Structures are given as C-alpha cells and as structure tokens.
Amino acid sequence: MTPRSGLDITTSVGTGRTEGGSELLGLPWDTSLEDWPESALAALPRGLSRHVVRFAHLEGSVVAVKETTEFSARREYQLLRRLERLDIPCVEPVAVVAGRTDPDGEPLPTALVTRHLRFSLPYRAVFSRRLHRDTLTRLIDALALLLVELHLVGFYWGDVSLSNTLFRRDAGAFAAYLVDAETGELHPSLSHGQREHDLELARVNIAGELMDLMSGGMVDQDVDPVATSQLIIDAYRRLWDELTGDMSFRPGERWRVEERIRRLNSLGFDVEEYAIRTTEDGSRLVLQPKVVDPGHHQRRLLGLTGLDVQENQARRLLRDIDEYRAVNHPDMDEHEAANRWLIDVFELVTRSIPADLSGKLEPAEVMHQLLEHRWYLSENQSRSVPLPEALQSYLETVLPHRRDEDAVVLHPTTTMLRAVELPSENYD
C-alpha cells in the first residue's frame, strides 16, 4: 500500500515517520476495517463492541484496530497512556491513525490501535460450551477488583461491563484488564455519586449480558441474571470498605494495626502510610490506612526473581519458593534461595514444555497448575510425589488438553461464539 499524503499516524514515540509508526504503514488503511483482507487479520476471539474491531498482524505481534471518530480515538489513546503510567491493568495504546481515505478519496473513520494482550480472552471465550456459576462469580470478582483499582486512582469508567474487559487466568482466579476507555474520565478523585453510578452501570450491563447469553443457552439455567449482577456491587463494596474504611481498636490492641496491613497485603495492596487518631473520649484509636496500587506479591516476586506475573500467580510461586528454601536451603539468604529456585525449579519446568504446547498457558500459570497437580497426586497416593514425576504426569495428562489461550484459531467463516466451542472438555 502506498499511503496517501494525508495519513496521520500518532504513536507514543511520535508520528508515522518515526520508528514504531513506520511498521503501521504496512496495514491497508485505505480500506474500510470491515473489508480488510484475511491476510492482514489475526484470527482471535472478539468481544462485543459498538464499533468495528479487528485483530491484525504487526511485525510479529498482534494489535487490535477500532474504527471511531478522531476526537474519541485521540482522547481514549491519551487516557490509556495515563492509566498505563498509573500501573492500572489495561490494554497498551499503540497509535491513532487519522486522515484515512479510500482509493476514491472518500474519508474513512479514524482508527485506534492497541496491543493485543497475550493469553487474554473476552468473557464469552473464557468458557467452552456453557458459562457455569463458579466461573461467572470469578469473572465478576475480577471485574470488581479492577473497578476498585480504577476508582482508587480517580478513573470513572462510564461503561462498566464484562464486554469491555479482558480476562487472563490467574492461578485459579482471573485477572481483569480494561479494554475500552472511550467513556472514561480521569479525575484527582471520585465522589461517592460517581462511584455509585459506575456500580449501577455495571449491575445493569452485566444483567443484560447474562440475559443475552441465557437466550442462546450459554449459561446454566439456575443462574439468575439480576441476582448475579448484584454480586459485583457486593464484591466491590466489601473490597472498597476493606481498603479505605476506618478501623477502631483499644490502645492496648496495637497489634491489630499489623493485622490490618497483613490483610490488605493478602488482597494484593500495599499500605504507603497510615494515620492513627483517638476518639473524642480517648477510649479508642482509629486506624485509617492510605492504600497504594495493588501488586504486593507481584513486586516481591519481581524483586526476588525478575518474573513479572499476575498477582495470584505471584502469591502461589512465592509460597513454593518459601517451601523450597525451608526444605533445601534453610540457612540461605532469601534472594539467593529464590535465584536457586528459579534455576532448579521454574526454568526446569519451562524448559520441559514441548514446543507444540508452549502456547497453551503462560509459564507462570503452568507452574501454578503443576503445583496444584502435584498436590492432588500426593493426596491421592498418600505420599509426597517428586516434582519431576508430577511434571511428567502434568505434561501427559493435563496440559495437552488445555485450550491454546495464546492464539485461539478461528475459521474465517465461523462466528466467534461457535469458534470458542472447539474444545470438548470444559475448562472452567
């Protein structure tokens, strides 16, 4: 394609004439997105969207391209960049492509380009044939946590839904990522009314999404869409109260300060500082923690091993590192023991994964599942199963049957809902 002189590509490193933007020039920008050729597209499952969205190959990676107005594209691009700097789980903005025209000179919509999040799935693709209650609850819990994280930094979403979220498996749970910030607003802080409005939007949208799935027989019949949508409000308020609520205790109960901080750490949040004040009668103390961004276990694991994984995965791997150290090197420094674990355990496992199975799951998720598999084997056999034995069993009996979550291959003429039903086993 020879780009027209009016094509304007804005990237995080400048314009289309700079490194990064030049790669984008190879895409067929003079063609409406819905008419892009199969050769340019990546066959990945898509969520629902009010706009035309396609996945495209770009220099060995995959990007999502969305057609919208120039104002909306530039605004969302900047919002996503600001959220990235705040370390909020969201898709990475790549570029805004404006000034598009077709071969006849007719204008085409501006495109927002974001990086595809590897191993992530829209909620409709998380399940194989039917969305079960426990899987649905885990998805809603993940979305509630994401919403809390957004509200803590002052982001009002304005269109909270499962459809506007991507999910990655995280040690038996899910981690949620914001994928659509078009209606969002970033403020210094949010009012109670703004947070409540986001919650009400979430409740209404999730109920509608579940009703849509039920009409297609894609959800367990005993799931009540309205009652289930209420779960996000309940989960959100429990977490918000835990993170931001005051706690009172008597002067002789100062140990409860540490207890509260440990509880917050277990949820993945750090406490930067806290204030303690006395009640008017002086009989009790009130603790008000200042919670900063989540990722306590992620940061600890990253500092010890260099591994950058999901929060629940990090929690599970840290537990295995502690056990490895206690059994094999009880007198060794924590950092040195973690490095030995990285070589003797984690890298041994990742090197053992056959090439044809490497796209099934992230290495950290494989490690988590292997540890769970080893525990089940040991329980069933009433003995401590060695890791190499558990690894061989996992590679032979479990991993080959997992769905490939790095690249779910779709037939070009198959609808998304049918395409994600390829596996015969239910992976919820």
Phi, psi and omega in degrees: 000133173263111186292143176289154185297337182276357182293130183237110179250117178252124178235176181290347178250011176132229184245183182297348180272357182256170178300136182104304178291329182297327179297328182291338183295342180284351179274151187281071184292344179273012179237140176303139186303322181292346180253011180298142182290153180302329183297336181267347189261151173254132184275090178232152180292138181247147172276181178283145180207146177284349181246165172286125181230135177223150172263136183227151175282138179213101175049054176083359177235183180235137177237154173260133181242127181236130176271132180202194176278159181297318180300312182295319182296314182291322179294314181293322178302313181293322178298315180297322178296319179293321178295323176301315181295335177273003178063038177269137178297109179204167178288154183273123177287135182252312185194162167242127181246108182244175179071024182283140173220152177277176182302338179269002179088004179282137183293146176241156182298152173292148182243137170258129182246126176234155180283133176292132180277110184301144179065014178259155182220144168293158188300330180290341181258001179289330182253165182268295182246330184208141179275114183270161187302315184293323177295317179299318179298319179294322177297315182293321176299318179296319179294322178297318178297317178300317181296321176298314179301317180295316182293327179297328180266004176090021181263120173264120188283309177082354178201058183288127178196163173295328183293332181266020184228144170252149183235138172238141178294139184219081175054053178090342176251199176228149171251133185256142179232136175289130182241346182223110182250018187302323183263004187282160176218136180252120182239163174303323174199164181254146174281165175301320180296320179295318179295318180295325179294319175300319179296318180294321176299318179298315181298313182293315183294317181294320177300317179295320179296320180291322176298321178296317179293321181295324179295336177261008179070027185260002180230146176308138184293339180275004178276124176267111184303318183290313180295322181292322180295336177291339182301325182293324178293316179297313181295319180298312185293323176299314182291318180297317179296320180296323184279326189242347185284150175286155176226128180258148179205162182279156182306330180274007183246037183297340177299339180290340174298311179296322178300316180296316181296319178297323179294320177294320177298323180294336176275355179097011182247146175261155174251114182286317178201169176212154179245139176239125178231156179267152175287168185302323181273357177075007185274341183222158175250149180239124179262129175233102182282150172255105186272134176253188189303149180288168176120027182305310181288324176303311184293322179295315180295320179299317180293327182278322190235344186084001180278129180250101187230182177287163186297311181292324175299315180299318180300317182290320180291324177297322178296321179292323176298317179298318179293318179300317181294316182297322184278318189258326185219064185298335182263003185274147175302146184303317181293320179293319178296321178296322178293321177295318177299320181301319182280312187282334186244295188297310182292328175299317180294312183295325178291337183277348181285120178301150184302323183285352178249001188291340180267004183295307183214162174297149179306321180293324178289323175300316181297316178299312182294325177297317179297321177294319180297318179297321179297315179296318178299315181296320180294316182293327184261359179054042176205163177276105182284126179299150182301315179302321179293316178296322180297315179298317179297318181297316181292334181269326190245343185244299188301321181299337184265000177283150174286143179286104186268358175277331179201093178283113186278128180247145172285135186305331184260007183260138179290157183299318184296321179285325185296325182281001178265014184301316182292147178272340182266146177274124185256013176292000000 
